[in-house]
Amino acid sequence: MSDSIIKPDLSVKVHNLNLKNPVMTASGTFGYGPEFEDFMDVNLLGGILTKACTSKNRDGNRYPRMAETPMGMLNSVGLQNKGVDYFIQNIYPKIKDYTTEVIVNVSDSTVEGYMEVAEKLLPLEKISGIELNISCPNVKEGGMAFGTSCPMAASVTKAVREVYSKTLIVKLSPNVTNIAEIARAVEDEGADSVSLINTLLGMAIDIEKRKPMLSTITGGLSGPAVKPVALRMVWPVANAVKIPVIGMGGISNASDAIEFLLAGATAIQVGTANFIDPAVCVKIIDGIEDYLIRHKFSSVNDIIGKLNIQ
Ligand code: SIN
């Protein structure tokens, strides 16, 4: 009789989202999905987080707005997108038949703007959740300003919760002293999940021109360089809240993803690595499955939060 390998169950639940596996794409690194269809079957993913969607069209920041750094990159895109009405009319029809979860990343410069976007997205059948982006470091108004103070994070979460009944994820900024406090503040106001970390504020200089590499001088650092910092934030947040935590920050392979799951993340997002290998997420899903088989776990849930600190 041959030894047949029983495939482990990779599915996880984030509030009402039933993810076929814990691997999602991070907002701003995967377009809306169709951009990656030539490289992979996007329906293999646990979920797609779209590029940020705001109430009105935004042109974004002046170029240059990306710079490579050792083991990472800086960006200062500035939430460029064509606005929620354009999303509904032109992008939604292209993604509404996906069999993966699609979650829209929502941002704006005012609480009313966040509410407007959330209210307009609510009737869209395929969109079962939003990720409230209160952590973009690259805009003058809104963005990270909402995510670096407990009262402001709480008030925007409360306002959006009142108008949005589907899954509400809040994306947290690492540019704070105590990220667990912010996580608790948004949980108290009805967030169904928190995702972290968004980018770390950083800066790079072109010494020949004696000018900053980014038009905005500072930007958000992502990529493998931030992974230890991200893990160090996911771990206390997972211990501080009861809602599911979605971990991200420099995840480039299955081993990185498993670290976040062990630290307490129910699901993970892959960001900058998509720019290096557009099919990396499929490799990460396969690698998690191989790990579970190798360690004889029947479900990915068996490793979530199972960091052994004895
Ligand atoms: C940007 O568009 O500037 C990046 C978005 C973010 O960091 O949330």
Short mmCIF file of C-alpha atoms and ligand atoms in Angstrom, two decimals:
data_model
loop_
_atom_site.label_atom_id
_atom_site.label_comp_id
_atom_site.label_asym_id
_atom_site.label_seq_id
_atom_site.Cartn_x
_atom_site.Cartn_y
_atom_site.Cartn_z
CA MET A 1 0.00 0.00 0.00
CA SER A 2 1.45 3.41 -0.91
CA ASP A 3 1.85 6.11 1.73
CA SER A 4 -0.69 8.71 0.58
CA ILE A 5 -0.08 12.23 1.85
CA ILE A 6 -3.14 13.80 3.44
CA LYS A 7 -3.23 17.44 2.48
CA PRO A 8 -3.54 19.76 5.48
CA ASP A 9 -6.42 22.20 5.72
CA LEU A 10 -5.09 25.65 4.89
CA SER A 11 -8.32 27.57 5.45
CA VAL A 12 -8.58 30.28 8.09
CA LYS A 13 -11.37 32.56 9.24
CA VAL A 14 -10.91 36.30 9.74
CA HIS A 15 -14.22 37.40 11.26
CA ASN A 16 -16.72 36.61 8.47
CA LEU A 17 -14.10 36.12 5.80
CA ASN A 18 -13.50 32.49 4.93
CA LEU A 19 -10.03 32.48 3.42
CA LYS A 20 -9.02 29.34 1.51
CA ASN A 21 -5.52 29.88 2.86
CA PRO A 22 -3.84 32.56 5.03
CA VAL A 23 -1.96 34.26 2.19
CA MET A 24 -3.23 37.63 0.98
CA THR A 25 -1.63 40.38 -1.05
CA ALA A 26 -0.86 43.71 0.61
CA SER A 27 -2.56 46.86 -0.61
CA GLY A 28 -0.60 48.83 -3.18
CA THR A 29 1.57 45.92 -4.29
CA PHE A 30 -0.89 43.90 -6.37
CA GLY A 31 -3.08 46.43 -8.17
CA TYR A 32 -6.63 45.11 -8.08
CA GLY A 33 -5.85 41.56 -9.22
CA PRO A 34 -6.18 41.64 -13.04
CA GLU A 35 -2.65 43.10 -13.34
CA PHE A 36 -1.27 39.77 -12.02
CA GLU A 37 -3.44 37.36 -14.01
CA ASP A 38 -0.63 36.73 -16.53
CA PHE A 39 1.65 35.51 -13.75
CA MET A 40 -0.60 33.37 -11.56
CA ASP A 41 -4.12 32.14 -10.92
CA VAL A 42 -5.21 34.90 -8.53
CA ASN A 43 -8.02 32.69 -7.27
CA LEU A 44 -5.45 30.52 -5.50
CA LEU A 45 -4.91 33.35 -3.02
CA GLY A 46 -6.54 33.61 0.36
CA GLY A 47 -7.44 37.18 -0.52
CA ILE A 48 -6.55 40.33 -2.40
CA LEU A 49 -6.25 43.74 -0.73
CA THR A 50 -6.77 46.39 -3.38
CA LYS A 51 -4.81 49.59 -3.84
CA ALA A 52 -6.20 52.31 -1.56
CA CYS A 53 -9.57 53.74 -2.58
CA THR A 54 -10.50 57.31 -1.60
CA SER A 55 -13.65 59.38 -1.99
CA LYS A 56 -12.21 61.43 -4.88
CA ASN A 57 -9.52 61.01 -7.53
CA ARG A 58 -5.98 61.53 -6.19
CA ASP A 59 -2.99 62.09 -8.48
CA GLY A 60 -0.51 61.07 -5.78
CA ASN A 61 2.82 62.69 -4.97
CA ARG A 62 5.37 64.12 -7.38
CA TYR A 63 8.05 61.80 -8.79
CA PRO A 64 10.45 60.40 -7.70
CA ARG A 65 8.32 58.45 -5.26
CA MET A 66 10.14 55.14 -5.03
CA ALA A 67 13.71 54.38 -4.00
CA GLU A 68 15.49 51.10 -3.47
CA THR A 69 17.24 50.61 -0.13
CA PRO A 70 19.36 47.74 1.22
CA MET A 71 16.88 44.85 1.72
CA GLY A 72 13.86 47.03 1.01
CA MET A 73 12.33 50.04 -0.67
CA LEU A 74 10.93 53.44 0.19
CA ASN A 75 7.70 54.68 -1.36
CA SER A 76 5.76 57.90 -1.21
CA VAL A 77 3.02 57.21 -3.76
CA GLY A 78 0.48 59.36 -1.91
CA LEU A 79 -2.60 57.16 -2.29
CA GLN A 80 -2.90 57.66 -6.05
CA ASN A 81 -6.21 56.24 -7.28
CA LYS A 82 -9.20 57.31 -9.33
CA GLY A 83 -11.71 57.39 -6.47
CA VAL A 84 -14.49 55.12 -5.26
CA ASP A 85 -16.97 55.87 -8.06
CA TYR A 86 -14.40 54.90 -10.69
CA PHE A 87 -13.63 51.74 -8.70
CA ILE A 88 -17.29 50.74 -8.65
CA GLN A 89 -17.91 51.46 -12.33
CA ASN A 90 -14.67 50.31 -13.93
CA ILE A 91 -12.73 47.96 -11.67
CA TYR A 92 -15.41 46.08 -9.74
CA PRO A 93 -16.89 44.45 -12.90
CA LYS A 94 -13.45 42.95 -13.67
CA ILE A 95 -13.03 41.35 -10.23
CA LYS A 96 -16.56 40.55 -9.11
CA ASP A 97 -16.36 36.92 -10.27
CA TYR A 98 -13.11 36.10 -8.48
CA THR A 99 -13.40 33.14 -6.11
CA THR A 100 -10.83 34.64 -3.74
CA GLU A 101 -11.84 37.22 -1.15
CA VAL A 102 -11.44 40.82 -2.30
CA ILE A 103 -11.03 43.45 0.39
CA VAL A 104 -10.85 47.13 -0.49
CA ASN A 105 -8.26 49.28 1.26
CA VAL A 106 -10.07 52.51 2.20
CA SER A 107 -8.40 55.83 2.92
CA ASP A 108 -9.22 59.53 2.93
CA SER A 109 -8.29 62.85 4.48
CA THR A 110 -11.43 63.24 6.61
CA VAL A 111 -13.64 60.98 8.71
CA GLU A 112 -16.56 61.88 6.41
CA GLY A 113 -14.48 60.80 3.41
CA TYR A 114 -13.75 57.39 4.98
CA MET A 115 -17.47 57.01 5.73
CA GLU A 116 -18.46 57.94 2.18
CA VAL A 117 -16.17 55.32 0.65
CA ALA A 118 -17.32 52.63 3.10
CA GLU A 119 -21.01 53.39 2.46
CA LYS A 120 -20.55 53.23 -1.31
CA LEU A 121 -18.70 49.89 -1.10
CA LEU A 122 -21.21 48.25 1.26
CA PRO A 123 -23.73 47.13 -1.41
CA LEU A 124 -21.07 45.46 -3.58
CA GLU A 125 -21.76 41.74 -3.19
CA LYS A 126 -18.23 40.55 -3.90
CA ILE A 127 -16.57 42.93 -1.45
CA SER A 128 -16.99 41.23 1.91
CA GLY A 129 -14.74 43.56 3.84
CA ILE A 130 -12.70 46.72 3.90
CA GLU A 131 -9.31 47.53 5.32
CA LEU A 132 -9.33 50.98 6.90
CA ASN A 133 -5.99 52.54 6.08
CA ILE A 134 -5.18 54.85 8.98
CA SER A 135 -1.47 54.40 8.49
CA CYS A 136 -0.29 55.85 5.15
CA PRO A 137 2.80 57.94 5.98
CA ASN A 138 2.83 59.79 2.65
CA VAL A 139 -0.05 62.27 2.76
CA LYS A 140 -0.30 65.71 4.34
CA GLU A 141 -3.86 65.24 5.58
CA GLY A 142 -5.38 62.09 7.02
CA GLY A 143 -3.52 58.81 6.51
CA MET A 144 -1.11 58.14 9.36
CA ALA A 145 -2.43 61.10 11.34
CA PHE A 146 -5.49 58.95 12.12
CA GLY A 147 -3.39 55.96 13.12
CA THR A 148 -0.89 57.49 15.50
CA SER A 149 -3.28 58.70 18.18
CA CYS A 150 -5.65 56.44 20.13
CA PRO A 151 -8.54 58.96 20.15
CA MET A 152 -8.31 59.61 16.39
CA ALA A 153 -7.94 55.91 15.52
CA ALA A 154 -10.93 55.20 17.74
CA SER A 155 -13.10 57.96 16.28
CA VAL A 156 -12.58 57.04 12.62
CA THR A 157 -13.18 53.36 13.41
CA LYS A 158 -16.37 54.21 15.32
CA ALA A 159 -17.66 56.41 12.51
CA VAL A 160 -17.03 53.83 9.81
CA ARG A 161 -18.41 51.02 12.00
CA GLU A 162 -21.71 52.90 12.18
CA VAL A 163 -22.12 52.82 8.40
CA TYR A 164 -20.34 49.60 7.45
CA SER A 165 -21.77 46.25 8.59
CA LYS A 166 -19.41 43.84 6.79
CA THR A 167 -15.91 42.85 7.95
CA LEU A 168 -13.95 45.89 9.10
CA ILE A 169 -10.17 45.49 9.28
CA VAL A 170 -8.07 48.41 10.53
CA LYS A 171 -4.51 48.72 9.16
CA LEU A 172 -2.15 50.00 11.84
CA SER A 173 0.91 52.21 11.66
CA PRO A 174 4.22 51.06 13.17
CA ASN A 175 5.23 54.70 13.64
CA VAL A 176 3.89 54.81 17.19
CA THR A 177 5.23 54.17 20.68
CA ASN A 178 2.70 51.51 21.64
CA ILE A 179 0.93 49.78 18.76
CA ALA A 180 -0.99 47.44 21.09
CA GLU A 181 -2.78 50.47 22.61
CA ILE A 182 -3.97 51.58 19.17
CA ALA A 183 -5.07 48.02 18.38
CA ARG A 184 -7.12 47.90 21.58
CA ALA A 185 -8.63 51.33 20.85
CA VAL A 186 -9.93 50.24 17.43
CA GLU A 187 -11.09 46.86 18.78
CA ASP A 188 -13.13 48.72 21.42
CA GLU A 189 -14.86 50.71 18.65
CA GLY A 190 -15.90 47.64 16.69
CA ALA A 191 -13.00 46.68 14.41
CA ASP A 192 -13.32 43.02 13.41
CA SER A 193 -9.60 42.58 12.76
CA VAL A 194 -6.37 44.56 12.70
CA SER A 195 -3.66 44.32 10.05
CA LEU A 196 -0.06 45.38 10.68
CA ILE A 197 2.40 46.75 9.92
CA ASN A 198 2.13 49.48 7.32
CA THR A 199 5.46 50.99 6.29
CA LEU A 200 8.03 52.49 8.65
CA LEU A 201 8.93 56.12 8.08
CA GLY A 202 12.32 56.36 6.40
CA MET A 203 14.55 58.51 4.22
CA ALA A 204 17.37 58.14 1.68
CA ILE A 205 19.75 60.71 0.15
CA ASP A 206 21.42 60.89 -3.28
CA ILE A 207 24.86 62.14 -2.20
CA GLU A 208 25.95 63.17 -5.73
CA LYS A 209 22.97 65.51 -6.09
CA ARG A 210 22.83 66.17 -2.34
CA LYS A 211 19.08 65.71 -2.63
CA PRO A 212 16.56 63.38 -1.02
CA MET A 213 15.73 60.31 -3.12
CA LEU A 214 12.00 61.01 -2.75
CA SER A 215 10.16 64.20 -3.71
CA THR A 216 8.47 64.11 -0.31
CA ILE A 217 11.87 63.73 1.45
CA THR A 218 10.56 60.95 3.69
CA GLY A 219 8.56 57.88 2.73
CA GLY A 220 7.50 54.44 3.89
CA LEU A 221 10.06 51.65 4.21
CA SER A 222 9.00 48.09 3.34
CA GLY A 223 10.64 44.81 2.37
CA PRO A 224 12.78 42.23 4.21
CA ALA A 225 14.55 44.95 6.24
CA VAL A 226 11.37 45.60 8.25
CA LYS A 227 10.43 41.97 9.00
CA PRO A 228 11.94 41.69 12.51
CA VAL A 229 10.30 44.99 13.49
CA ALA A 230 6.96 43.83 12.11
CA LEU A 231 7.13 40.53 13.99
CA ARG A 232 7.98 42.41 17.17
CA MET A 233 4.73 44.35 16.72
CA VAL A 234 2.47 41.50 15.63
CA TRP A 235 3.42 39.45 18.68
CA PRO A 236 2.27 41.96 21.37
CA VAL A 237 -0.80 42.98 19.38
CA ALA A 238 -1.88 39.34 19.01
CA ASN A 239 -1.59 39.05 22.78
CA ALA A 240 -3.43 42.32 23.43
CA VAL A 241 -6.61 41.85 21.37
CA LYS A 242 -9.25 39.16 20.91
CA ILE A 243 -9.95 39.93 17.25
CA PRO A 244 -7.88 38.21 14.53
CA VAL A 245 -4.59 39.80 13.57
CA ILE A 246 -3.31 39.94 10.00
CA GLY A 247 0.47 40.18 9.89
CA MET A 248 2.67 41.74 7.26
CA GLY A 249 6.04 43.39 6.83
CA GLY A 250 8.83 41.99 4.68
CA ILE A 251 7.31 38.55 4.09
CA SER A 252 9.16 37.07 1.10
CA ASN A 253 8.85 33.31 1.49
CA ALA A 254 6.96 30.58 3.35
CA SER A 255 9.37 30.58 6.25
CA ASP A 256 8.73 34.30 6.85
CA ALA A 257 4.97 33.72 6.65
CA ILE A 258 5.16 30.87 9.18
CA GLU A 259 7.03 33.13 11.62
CA PHE A 260 4.09 35.56 11.56
CA LEU A 261 1.56 32.73 12.01
CA LEU A 262 3.50 31.38 15.00
CA ALA A 263 3.62 34.91 16.45
CA GLY A 264 -0.18 34.96 16.41
CA ALA A 265 -1.28 36.21 12.99
CA THR A 266 -4.34 34.38 11.66
CA ALA A 267 -3.46 35.43 8.11
CA ILE A 268 -0.61 37.28 6.43
CA GLN A 269 -0.14 39.78 3.62
CA VAL A 270 2.69 39.77 1.11
CA GLY A 271 3.74 43.18 -0.21
CA THR A 272 7.10 44.25 -1.61
CA ALA A 273 8.01 40.66 -2.56
CA ASN A 274 5.33 40.81 -5.30
CA PHE A 275 7.50 43.35 -7.12
CA ILE A 276 10.43 40.90 -7.18
CA ASP A 277 8.49 37.75 -8.04
CA PRO A 278 4.88 38.32 -9.14
CA ALA A 279 4.06 34.66 -8.43
CA VAL A 280 5.65 34.60 -4.97
CA CYS A 281 2.31 34.18 -3.16
CA VAL A 282 1.66 30.80 -4.80
CA LYS A 283 5.12 29.64 -3.67
CA ILE A 284 4.35 30.83 -0.14
CA ILE A 285 1.03 28.91 -0.08
CA ASP A 286 2.81 25.74 -1.28
CA GLY A 287 5.62 26.26 1.24
CA ILE A 288 3.19 26.57 4.16
CA GLU A 289 1.51 23.35 3.04
CA ASP A 290 4.89 21.56 2.84
CA TYR A 291 5.77 22.77 6.35
CA LEU A 292 2.47 21.47 7.77
CA ILE A 293 2.99 18.09 6.09
CA ARG A 294 6.60 17.89 7.29
CA HIS A 295 5.54 18.63 10.88
CA LYS A 296 2.41 16.47 10.65
CA PHE A 297 -0.12 19.25 11.32
CA SER A 298 -3.55 18.64 9.82
CA SER A 299 -4.53 22.31 9.77
CA VAL A 300 -2.76 25.66 9.53
CA ASN A 301 -4.81 26.70 12.57
CA ASP A 302 -2.66 24.27 14.59
CA ILE A 303 0.33 26.61 14.29
CA ILE A 304 -1.33 30.02 14.72
CA GLY A 305 -0.02 31.65 17.91
CA LYS A 306 1.93 28.50 18.81
CA LEU A 307 5.26 30.21 19.43
CA ASN A 308 6.99 28.24 22.15
CA ILE A 309 8.50 30.70 24.62
CA GLN A 310 9.30 28.20 27.36
C1 SIN B 1 0.92 55.36 -0.62
O1 SIN B 1 0.05 55.34 -1.51
O2 SIN B 1 1.58 56.38 -0.38
C2 SIN B 1 1.20 54.13 0.18
C3 SIN B 1 -0.01 53.69 0.91
C4 SIN B 1 0.23 53.38 2.34
O3 SIN B 1 1.37 53.38 2.82
O4 SIN B 1 -0.74 53.13 3.04
#
